PDB file of C-alpha atoms and ligand atoms in Angstrom:
ATOM      1  CA  UNK A   1      81.538  95.087 105.143  1.00  0.00           C
ATOM      2  CA  UNK A   2      84.065  97.678 106.301  1.00  0.00           C
ATOM      3  CA  UNK A   3      87.121  96.004 107.805  1.00  0.00           C
ATOM      4  CA  UNK A   4      88.701  97.781 110.791  1.00  0.00           C
ATOM      5  CA  UNK A   5      92.103  96.556 111.893  1.00  0.00           C
ATOM      6  CA  UNK A   6      94.307  97.235 114.908  1.00  0.00           C
ATOM      7  CA  UNK A   7      97.162  95.444 116.602  1.00  0.00           C
ATOM      8  CA  UNK A   8      94.924  95.049 119.663  1.00  0.00           C
ATOM      9  CA  UNK A   9      92.193  96.978 121.462  1.00  0.00           C
ATOM     10  CA  UNK A  10      93.144 100.511 120.448  1.00  0.00           C
ATOM     11  CA  UNK A  11      91.266 100.480 117.159  1.00  0.00           C
ATOM     12  CA  UNK A  12      88.046 100.012 119.069  1.00  0.00           C
ATOM     13  CA  UNK A  13      88.253 103.729 119.929  1.00  0.00           C
ATOM     14  CA  UNK A  14      88.076 104.421 116.190  1.00  0.00           C
ATOM     15  CA  UNK A  15      85.349 101.821 115.596  1.00  0.00           C
ATOM     16  CA  UNK A  16      83.276 103.456 118.368  1.00  0.00           C
ATOM     17  CA  UNK A  17      83.251 106.714 116.426  1.00  0.00           C
ATOM     18  CA  UNK A  18      82.443 104.914 113.159  1.00  0.00           C
ATOM     19  CA  UNK A  19      79.417 103.360 114.876  1.00  0.00           C
ATOM     20  CA  UNK A  20      78.310 106.800 116.093  1.00  0.00           C
ATOM     21  CA  UNK A  21      78.817 108.667 112.820  1.00  0.00           C
ATOM     22  CA  UNK A  22      78.156 105.895 110.286  1.00  0.00           C
ATOM     23  CA  UNK A  23      75.875 103.437 112.103  1.00  0.00           C
ATOM     24  CA  UNK A  24      74.170 102.023 109.032  1.00  0.00           C
ATOM     25  CA  UNK A  25      77.211 100.124 107.697  1.00  0.00           C
ATOM     26  CA  UNK A  26      78.360  96.544 108.505  1.00  0.00           C
ATOM     27  CA  UNK A  27      81.755  96.268 110.184  1.00  0.00           C
ATOM     28  CA  UNK A  28      84.293  93.554 110.950  1.00  0.00           C
ATOM     29  CA  UNK A  29      86.788  94.523 113.632  1.00  0.00           C
ATOM     30  CA  UNK A  30      89.980  92.478 113.737  1.00  0.00           C
ATOM     31  CA  UNK A  31      92.399  92.785 116.652  1.00  0.00           C
ATOM     32  CA  UNK A  32      95.744  90.977 116.428  1.00  0.00           C
ATOM     33  CA  UNK A  33      95.835  90.710 120.236  1.00  0.00           C
ATOM     34  CA  UNK A  34      98.004  87.612 120.165  1.00  0.00           C
ATOM     35  CA  UNK A  35     100.854  89.590 118.622  1.00  0.00           C
ATOM     36  CA  UNK A  36     100.197  93.064 120.120  1.00  0.00           C
ATOM     37  CA  UNK A  37     101.804  95.443 120.764  1.00  0.00           C
ATOM     38  CA  UNK A  38     103.298  96.263 117.372  1.00  0.00           C
ATOM     39  CA  UNK A  39     104.900  99.537 118.484  1.00  0.00           C
ATOM     40  CA  UNK A  40     108.443  98.302 118.979  1.00  0.00           C
ATOM     41  CA  UNK A  41     108.458  95.726 116.174  1.00  0.00           C
ATOM     42  CA  UNK A  42     110.533  96.111 113.003  1.00  0.00           C
ATOM     43  CA  UNK A  43     109.224  97.588 109.797  1.00  0.00           C
ATOM     44  CA  UNK A  44     109.238  94.153 108.106  1.00  0.00           C
ATOM     45  CA  UNK A  45     107.299  92.455 110.943  1.00  0.00           C
ATOM     46  CA  UNK A  46     104.604  95.151 111.169  1.00  0.00           C
ATOM     47  CA  UNK A  47     104.292  95.078 107.379  1.00  0.00           C
ATOM     48  CA  UNK A  48     103.929  91.253 107.286  1.00  0.00           C
ATOM     49  CA  UNK A  49     101.410  91.152 110.160  1.00  0.00           C
ATOM     50  CA  UNK A  50      99.373  93.991 108.689  1.00  0.00           C
ATOM     51  CA  UNK A  51      99.352  92.414 105.224  1.00  0.00           C
ATOM     52  CA  UNK A  52      98.066  89.150 106.733  1.00  0.00           C
ATOM     53  CA  UNK A  53      95.265  91.041 108.494  1.00  0.00           C
ATOM     54  CA  UNK A  54      94.310  92.912 105.331  1.00  0.00           C
ATOM     55  CA  UNK A  55      94.181  89.640 103.346  1.00  0.00           C
ATOM     56  CA  UNK A  56      92.033  88.107 106.068  1.00  0.00           C
ATOM     57  CA  UNK A  57      89.597  91.012 105.952  1.00  0.00           C
ATOM     58  CA  UNK A  58      89.463  90.912 102.148  1.00  0.00           C
ATOM     59  CA  UNK A  59      88.707  87.184 102.321  1.00  0.00           C
ATOM     60  CA  UNK A  60      85.823  87.888 104.694  1.00  0.00           C
ATOM     61  CA  UNK A  61      84.234  90.233 102.160  1.00  0.00           C
ATOM     62  CA  UNK A  62      85.581  93.662 103.074  1.00  0.00           C
ATOM     63  CA  UNK A  63      86.340  95.727  99.944  1.00  0.00           C
ATOM     64  CA  UNK A  64      87.408  98.588 102.220  1.00  0.00           C
ATOM     65  CA  UNK A  65      89.827  98.137 105.102  1.00  0.00           C
ATOM     66  CA  UNK A  66      90.761 100.874 107.598  1.00  0.00           C
ATOM     67  CA  UNK A  67      94.075 100.426 109.407  1.00  0.00           C
ATOM     68  CA  UNK A  68      92.867 101.847 112.725  1.00  0.00           C
ATOM     69  CA  UNK A  69      96.436 101.728 113.998  1.00  0.00           C
ATOM     70  CA  UNK A  70      99.072 104.419 113.586  1.00  0.00           C
ATOM     71  CA  UNK A  71     101.930 101.963 113.705  1.00  0.00           C
ATOM     72  CA  UNK A  72     100.463  99.874 110.876  1.00  0.00           C
ATOM     73  CA  UNK A  73      99.518 103.047 108.958  1.00  0.00           C
ATOM     74  CA  UNK A  74     103.089 104.356 109.364  1.00  0.00           C
ATOM     75  CA  UNK A  75     104.942 101.159 108.551  1.00  0.00           C
ATOM     76  CA  UNK A  76     102.747  99.109 106.218  1.00  0.00           C
ATOM     77  CA  UNK A  77     100.117 101.256 104.501  1.00  0.00           C
ATOM     78  CA  UNK A  78     102.169 102.694 101.669  1.00  0.00           C
ATOM     79  CA  UNK A  79     103.750  99.358 100.676  1.00  0.00           C
ATOM     80  CA  UNK A  80     100.372  97.593 100.804  1.00  0.00           C
ATOM     81  CA  UNK A  81      98.726 100.344  98.698  1.00  0.00           C
ATOM     82  CA  UNK A  82     101.527 100.526  96.138  1.00  0.00           C
ATOM     83  CA  UNK A  83     102.876  96.955  95.910  1.00  0.00           C
ATOM     84  CA  UNK A  84     100.311  94.479  97.239  1.00  0.00           C
ATOM     85  CA  UNK A  85      96.911  95.911  96.417  1.00  0.00           C
ATOM     86  CA  UNK A  86      97.420  96.024  92.637  1.00  0.00           C
ATOM     87  CA  UNK A  87      98.275  92.291  92.701  1.00  0.00           C
ATOM     88  CA  UNK A  88      95.737  91.221  95.359  1.00  0.00           C
ATOM     89  CA  UNK A  89      92.531  93.072  94.588  1.00  0.00           C
ATOM     90  CA  UNK A  90      93.038  96.308  92.625  1.00  0.00           C
ATOM     91  CA  UNK A  91      89.427  97.362  93.160  1.00  0.00           C
ATOM     92  CA  UNK A  92      89.675  97.130  96.978  1.00  0.00           C
ATOM     93  CA  UNK A  93      90.950  99.969  99.170  1.00  0.00           C
ATOM     94  CA  UNK A  94      93.095 100.161 102.327  1.00  0.00           C
ATOM     95  CA  UNK A  95      93.124 103.473 104.176  1.00  0.00           C
ATOM     96  CA  UNK A  96      95.152 104.660 107.132  1.00  0.00           C
ATOM     97  CA  UNK A  97      94.659 107.169 109.923  1.00  0.00           C
ATOM     98  CA  UNK A  98      97.740 109.399 109.763  1.00  0.00           C
ATOM     99  CA  UNK A  99      96.813 111.432 106.699  1.00  0.00           C
ATOM    100  CA  UNK A 100      93.313 112.445 107.940  1.00  0.00           C
ATOM    101  CA  UNK A 101      94.818 113.509 111.273  1.00  0.00           C
ATOM    102  CA  UNK A 102      97.532 115.534 109.558  1.00  0.00           C
ATOM    103  CA  UNK A 103      94.942 117.291 107.390  1.00  0.00           C
ATOM    104  CA  UNK A 104      93.131 118.990 110.280  1.00  0.00           C
ATOM    105  CA  UNK A 105      96.073 119.842 112.526  1.00  0.00           C
ATOM    106  CA  UNK A 106      96.260 123.516 111.486  1.00  0.00           C
ATOM    107  CA  UNK A 107      92.834 124.086 113.114  1.00  0.00           C
ATOM    108  CA  UNK A 108      94.303 123.387 116.531  1.00  0.00           C
ATOM    109  CA  UNK A 109      97.555 125.369 116.757  1.00  0.00           C
ATOM    110  CA  UNK A 110      98.247 129.072 117.166  1.00  0.00           C
ATOM    111  CA  UNK A 111     101.964 128.739 117.971  1.00  0.00           C
ATOM    112  CA  UNK A 112     102.443 126.497 114.901  1.00  0.00           C
ATOM    113  CA  UNK A 113     104.335 124.116 117.155  1.00  0.00           C
ATOM    114  CA  UNK A 114     102.722 120.777 117.730  1.00  0.00           C
ATOM    115  CA  UNK A 115     103.596 117.513 119.421  1.00  0.00           C
ATOM    116  CA  UNK A 116     103.099 113.899 118.419  1.00  0.00           C
ATOM    117  CA  UNK A 117     102.945 111.121 120.990  1.00  0.00           C
ATOM    118  CA  UNK A 118     103.009 107.601 119.558  1.00  0.00           C
ATOM    119  CA  UNK A 119     104.729 104.271 119.542  1.00  0.00           C
ATOM    120  CA  UNK A 120     108.428 104.038 118.744  1.00  0.00           C
ATOM    121  CA  UNK A 121     107.439 102.626 115.340  1.00  0.00           C
ATOM    122  CA  UNK A 122     105.211 105.572 114.470  1.00  0.00           C
ATOM    123  CA  UNK A 123     107.704 108.164 115.711  1.00  0.00           C
ATOM    124  CA  UNK A 124     110.738 106.591 114.027  1.00  0.00           C
ATOM    125  CA  UNK A 125     108.908 106.260 110.723  1.00  0.00           C
ATOM    126  CA  UNK A 126     108.643 110.072 110.537  1.00  0.00           C
ATOM    127  CA  UNK A 127     105.229 109.625 108.854  1.00  0.00           C
ATOM    128  CA  UNK A 128     103.493 112.398 110.791  1.00  0.00           C
ATOM    129  CA  UNK A 129     106.276 114.908 110.039  1.00  0.00           C
ATOM    130  CA  UNK A 130     106.148 113.992 106.367  1.00  0.00           C
ATOM    131  CA  UNK A 131     102.360 114.206 106.060  1.00  0.00           C
ATOM    132  CA  UNK A 132     102.070 117.408 108.071  1.00  0.00           C
ATOM    133  CA  UNK A 133     104.873 119.150 106.141  1.00  0.00           C
ATOM    134  CA  UNK A 134     103.320 118.236 102.771  1.00  0.00           C
ATOM    135  CA  UNK A 135     100.266 120.252 103.843  1.00  0.00           C
ATOM    136  CA  UNK A 136     101.623 122.790 106.335  1.00  0.00           C
ATOM    137  CA  UNK A 137     105.368 123.351 105.907  1.00  0.00           C
ATOM    138  CA  UNK A 138     105.210 126.197 108.442  1.00  0.00           C
ATOM    139  CA  UNK A 139     104.185 123.936 111.351  1.00  0.00           C
ATOM    140  CA  UNK A 140     107.017 122.665 113.509  1.00  0.00           C
ATOM    141  CA  UNK A 141     106.479 119.062 114.633  1.00  0.00           C
ATOM    142  CA  UNK A 142     108.067 117.558 117.766  1.00  0.00           C
ATOM    143  CA  UNK A 143     107.728 113.875 118.576  1.00  0.00           C
ATOM    144  CA  UNK A 144     108.058 111.624 121.580  1.00  0.00           C
ATOM    145  CA  UNK A 145     107.867 107.813 121.576  1.00  0.00           C
ATOM    146  CA  UNK A 146     105.895 106.364 124.498  1.00  0.00           C
ATOM    147  CA  UNK A 147     106.780 102.665 124.508  1.00  0.00           C
ATOM    148  CA  UNK A 148     105.100 101.868 127.819  1.00  0.00           C
ATOM    149  CA  UNK A 149     101.675 103.330 127.097  1.00  0.00           C
ATOM    150  CA  UNK A 150     100.133 100.825 124.640  1.00  0.00           C
ATOM    151  CA  UNK A 151     101.155  97.860 126.806  1.00  0.00           C
ATOM    152  CA  UNK A 152      99.551  99.550 129.849  1.00  0.00           C
ATOM    153  CA  UNK A 153      96.312 100.087 127.944  1.00  0.00           C
ATOM    154  CA  UNK A 154      96.450  96.626 126.367  1.00  0.00           C
ATOM    155  CA  UNK A 155      96.619  95.164 129.885  1.00  0.00           C
ATOM    156  CA  UNK A 156      93.769  97.297 131.269  1.00  0.00           C
ATOM    157  CA  UNK A 157      96.115  99.291 133.554  1.00  0.00           C
ATOM    158  CA  UNK A 158      94.845 102.783 132.666  1.00  0.00           C
ATOM    159  CA  UNK A 159      93.833 103.975 136.136  1.00  0.00           C
ATOM    160  CA  UNK A 160      96.842 103.381 138.273  1.00  0.00           C
ATOM    161  CA  UNK A 161      99.953 105.319 139.381  1.00  0.00           C
ATOM    162  CA  UNK A 162     102.083 103.585 136.749  1.00  0.00           C
ATOM    163  CA  UNK A 163      99.959 105.149 134.012  1.00  0.00           C
ATOM    164  CA  UNK A 164     100.282 108.599 135.699  1.00  0.00           C
ATOM    165  CA  UNK A 165     104.043 108.140 135.954  1.00  0.00           C
ATOM    166  CA  UNK A 166     104.576 107.299 132.294  1.00  0.00           C
ATOM    167  CA  UNK A 167     102.132 109.885 130.925  1.00  0.00           C
ATOM    168  CA  UNK A 168     103.939 112.519 132.985  1.00  0.00           C
ATOM    169  CA  UNK A 169     107.343 111.277 131.903  1.00  0.00           C
ATOM    170  CA  UNK A 170     106.616 111.239 128.135  1.00  0.00           C
ATOM    171  CA  UNK A 171     104.684 114.536 128.205  1.00  0.00           C
ATOM    172  CA  UNK A 172     107.535 116.360 129.924  1.00  0.00           C
ATOM    173  CA  UNK A 173     110.088 114.828 127.522  1.00  0.00           C
ATOM    174  CA  UNK A 174     108.006 116.231 124.650  1.00  0.00           C
ATOM    175  CA  UNK A 175     107.567 119.687 126.199  1.00  0.00           C
ATOM    176  CA  UNK A 176     111.261 119.870 127.018  1.00  0.00           C
ATOM    177  CA  UNK A 177     111.898 119.768 123.271  1.00  0.00           C
ATOM    178  CA  UNK A 178     109.662 122.827 122.818  1.00  0.00           C
ATOM    179  CA  UNK A 179     107.706 124.462 125.670  1.00  0.00           C
ATOM    180  CA  UNK A 180     105.524 126.424 123.141  1.00  0.00           C
ATOM    181  CA  UNK A 181     103.720 123.357 121.833  1.00  0.00           C
ATOM    182  CA  UNK A 182      99.985 124.147 122.058  1.00  0.00           C
ATOM    183  CA  UNK A 183      98.469 120.997 120.521  1.00  0.00           C
ATOM    184  CA  UNK A 184      99.363 117.328 120.919  1.00  0.00           C
ATOM    185  CA  UNK A 185      98.179 114.528 118.640  1.00  0.00           C
ATOM    186  CA  UNK A 186      97.541 111.353 120.587  1.00  0.00           C
ATOM    187  CA  UNK A 187      99.079 109.423 117.684  1.00  0.00           C
ATOM    188  CA  UNK A 188      98.252 105.951 118.890  1.00  0.00           C
ATOM    189  CA  UNK A 189      94.732 104.559 118.968  1.00  0.00           C
ATOM    190  CA  UNK A 190      95.345 103.230 122.483  1.00  0.00           C
ATOM    191  CA  UNK A 191      95.926 106.652 124.027  1.00  0.00           C
ATOM    192  CA  UNK A 192      92.305 107.944 124.143  1.00  0.00           C
ATOM    193  CA  UNK A 193      91.934 105.442 126.980  1.00  0.00           C
ATOM    194  CA  UNK A 194      94.448 107.543 128.890  1.00  0.00           C
ATOM    195  CA  UNK A 195      92.939 110.920 128.031  1.00  0.00           C
ATOM    196  CA  UNK A 196      91.829 111.662 131.600  1.00  0.00           C
ATOM    197  CA  UNK A 197      95.390 111.134 132.761  1.00  0.00           C
ATOM    198  CA  UNK A 198      96.764 113.314 129.965  1.00  0.00           C
ATOM    199  CA  UNK A 199      94.291 116.096 130.861  1.00  0.00           C
ATOM    200  CA  UNK A 200      95.178 115.867 134.567  1.00  0.00           C
ATOM    201  CA  UNK A 201      98.875 116.189 133.771  1.00  0.00           C
ATOM    202  CA  UNK A 202      98.836 118.705 130.910  1.00  0.00           C
ATOM    203  CA  UNK A 203      95.990 120.985 132.024  1.00  0.00           C
ATOM    204  CA  UNK A 204      94.080 123.320 129.708  1.00  0.00           C
ATOM    205  CA  UNK A 205      96.865 125.144 127.944  1.00  0.00           C
ATOM    206  CA  UNK A 206      97.478 122.324 125.482  1.00  0.00           C
ATOM    207  CA  UNK A 207      94.792 120.977 123.149  1.00  0.00           C
ATOM    208  CA  UNK A 208      94.827 117.161 123.099  1.00  0.00           C
ATOM    209  CA  UNK A 209      93.829 115.673 119.792  1.00  0.00           C
ATOM    210  CA  UNK A 210      92.498 112.100 119.858  1.00  0.00           C
ATOM    211  CA  UNK A 211      91.919 110.722 116.365  1.00  0.00           C
ATOM    212  CA  UNK A 212      88.640 108.842 116.590  1.00  0.00           C
ATOM    213  CA  UNK A 213      86.220 111.597 115.543  1.00  0.00           C
ATOM    214  CA  UNK A 214      88.626 112.992 112.941  1.00  0.00           C
ATOM    215  CA  UNK A 215      89.010 109.589 111.292  1.00  0.00           C
ATOM    216  CA  UNK A 216      85.251 108.927 111.372  1.00  0.00           C
ATOM    217  CA  UNK A 217      84.557 112.312 109.707  1.00  0.00           C
ATOM    218  CA  UNK A 218      87.165 111.530 107.117  1.00  0.00           C
ATOM    219  CA  UNK A 219      85.645 108.126 106.359  1.00  0.00           C
ATOM    220  CA  UNK A 220      82.228 109.747 106.002  1.00  0.00           C
ATOM    221  CA  UNK A 221      83.667 112.208 103.528  1.00  0.00           C
ATOM    222  CA  UNK A 222      85.505 109.414 101.662  1.00  0.00           C
ATOM    223  CA  UNK A 223      82.300 107.378 101.247  1.00  0.00           C
ATOM    224  CA  UNK A 224      80.428 110.463 100.095  1.00  0.00           C
ATOM    225  CA  UNK A 225      83.106 111.120  97.440  1.00  0.00           C
ATOM    226  CA  UNK A 226      83.484 107.464  96.388  1.00  0.00           C
ATOM    227  CA  UNK A 227      80.006 106.309  95.493  1.00  0.00           C
ATOM    228  CA  UNK A 228      81.426 103.263  93.664  1.00  0.00           C
ATOM    229  CA  UNK A 229      82.837 102.034  97.015  1.00  0.00           C
ATOM    230  CA  UNK A 230      79.804 103.047  99.035  1.00  0.00           C
ATOM    231  CA  UNK A 231      77.550 101.003  96.717  1.00  0.00           C
ATOM    232  CA  UNK A 232      79.607  97.859  97.448  1.00  0.00           C
ATOM    233  CA  UNK A 233      79.127  98.161 101.229  1.00  0.00           C
ATOM    234  CA  UNK A 234      76.217  96.408 102.879  1.00  0.00           C
ATOM    235  CA  UNK A 235      74.160  98.464 105.337  1.00  0.00           C
ATOM    236  CA  UNK A 236      72.467  96.330 107.997  1.00  0.00           C
ATOM    237  CA  UNK A 237      74.090  97.994 111.042  1.00  0.00           C
ATOM    238  CA  UNK A 238      75.996  94.901 112.245  1.00  0.00           C
ATOM    239  CA  UNK A 239      79.414  94.526 113.859  1.00  0.00           C
ATOM    240  CA  UNK A 240      81.484  91.364 113.974  1.00  0.00           C
ATOM    241  CA  UNK A 241      84.501  91.114 116.283  1.00  0.00           C
ATOM    242  CA  UNK A 242      87.509  88.911 115.629  1.00  0.00           C
ATOM    243  CA  UNK A 243      90.609  88.463 117.711  1.00  0.00           C
ATOM    244  CA  UNK A 244      93.721  86.387 117.227  1.00  0.00           C
ATOM    245  CA  UNK A 245      93.860  85.714 120.993  1.00  0.00           C
ATOM    246  CA  UNK A 246      91.423  84.311 123.549  1.00  0.00           C
ATOM    247  CA  UNK A 247      87.937  85.620 122.735  1.00  0.00           C
ATOM    248  CA  UNK A 248      86.677  85.601 126.339  1.00  0.00           C
ATOM    249  CA  UNK A 249      89.471  87.936 127.418  1.00  0.00           C
ATOM    250  CA  UNK A 250      88.821  90.074 124.333  1.00  0.00           C
ATOM    251  CA  UNK A 251      85.100  90.376 125.178  1.00  0.00           C
ATOM    252  CA  UNK A 252      85.792  91.548 128.721  1.00  0.00           C
ATOM    253  CA  UNK A 253      88.262  94.238 127.753  1.00  0.00           C
ATOM    254  CA  UNK A 254      86.557  95.294 124.518  1.00  0.00           C
ATOM    255  CA  UNK A 255      83.374  96.097 126.454  1.00  0.00           C
ATOM    256  CA  UNK A 256      85.377  98.608 128.477  1.00  0.00           C
ATOM    257  CA  UNK A 257      86.643 100.267 125.276  1.00  0.00           C
ATOM    258  CA  UNK A 258      83.302 100.320 123.472  1.00  0.00           C
ATOM    259  CA  UNK A 259      80.969 100.847 126.411  1.00  0.00           C
ATOM    260  CA  UNK A 260      78.781  97.915 125.360  1.00  0.00           C
ATOM    261  CA  UNK A 261      78.765  94.092 125.403  1.00  0.00           C
ATOM    262  CA  UNK A 262      81.002  92.421 122.821  1.00  0.00           C
ATOM    263  CA  UNK A 263      80.894  88.859 121.611  1.00  0.00           C
ATOM    264  CA  UNK A 264      83.962  87.967 119.581  1.00  0.00           C
ATOM    265  CA  UNK A 265      85.380  84.926 117.823  1.00  0.00           C
ATOM    266  CA  UNK A 266      88.943  83.769 117.781  1.00  0.00           C
ATOM    267  CA  UNK A 267      90.476  83.628 114.340  1.00  0.00           C
ATOM    268  CA  UNK A 268      93.809  82.835 112.750  1.00  0.00           C
ATOM    269  CA  UNK A 269      95.289  85.238 110.279  1.00  0.00           C
ATOM    270  CA  UNK A 270      98.594  83.570 109.521  1.00  0.00           C
TER     271      UNK A 270
HETATM  272  N1  DGL B 301      97.265 101.207 118.562  1.00  0.00           N
HETATM  273  C1  DGL B 301      98.418 101.216 117.754  1.00  0.00           C
HETATM  274  C2  DGL B 301      98.716 102.576 117.185  1.00  0.00           C
HETATM  275  O1  DGL B 301      97.805 103.341 116.941  1.00  0.00           O
HETATM  276  C3  DGL B 301      99.654 100.504 118.191  1.00  0.00           C
HETATM  277  C4  DGL B 301      99.826 100.036 119.559  1.00  0.00           C
HETATM  278  C5  DGL B 301     100.830  98.898 119.530  1.00  0.00           C
HETATM  279  O2  DGL B 301     100.449  97.821 119.068  1.00  0.00           O
HETATM  280  O3  DGL B 301     101.997  99.127 119.922  1.00  0.00           O
HETATM  281  O4  DGL B 301      99.860 102.912 116.930  1.00  0.00           O
END
C-alpha cells in the first residue's frame, strides 16, 4: 500500500488527487489528529511524531510513504531519509511535498517574485526558499507564516468571518513585503479548504497554487520512473483511513474534505 501521512485532515486534499490520478493503487491514510496541529511545534517534536507515523505505516505494509504535510516535509523528511531509513528499512521510501511544488513554480510567475503561505514551522525552516533557489536562483521568494489557518480548518471553521479576517491579514502581510508577487504557493495542505476565501480576497491578479494536483502528478511520474517500487505496490483500488483521535469525529470531517463517506479506525502510533 501507499502510506499517506498528515498531522490532521489537510493531507486528505492530497489523497483526493491521488485517488483521481492514480485510482488503481491501495492507500492507507494516517492523520495524527490527536496531536495536530504541528505547525507551531519544535523541530524535534515534529521529527519524533513524523518518525512514529512513518514506522507505523511501514509496519502496516507500506513500502512507500508520502508525507502529505509541508510541516513534516520541512522539519522531518531529510533526517528520516538520511538517518532513519537506512537503519529501519533501506529499501522503503519516504517522499515529501515541498520539492515537487518547488519544481514547477517557474511555470506560474512572470515577475519572478513569489509568495509562500504556510505554518510557522514550514516558513521558519526555510525549506521552500532552499528548494526553489536550488532550481531557480533568479526567483525571489517571500514568506508569511499563518498560524491561525490550520487550526481553523482543523476545526471545520472555513466559512466564517474569522477565516476571512485571517486570510486577509496574512495575505496583506505577505504582499506588503513585495507588492509584485504574482503567484502564491498555498504551502500547507490545509489551505485548499480556504481557497474560495483566498480567491475572494486576492482576486485574479495573483495565481494561487494549491499542491494537490502537482504532488499527484509528481507521484505518478515517480512510480513510472521507479518500476521496482511500483511492482511492490498492490493495486486493488482500496483506501484505509486511520486517525489517532476519535474516529467518529474523523469520519464526519473527512467526508467534507474528500467529498465522500469515510469510515476510519482509531489507532495508536506512539
Ligand atoms: N497540513 C500541514 C502542512 O501542510 C500542517 C498543519 C499543522 O498541523 O499545523 O503544513
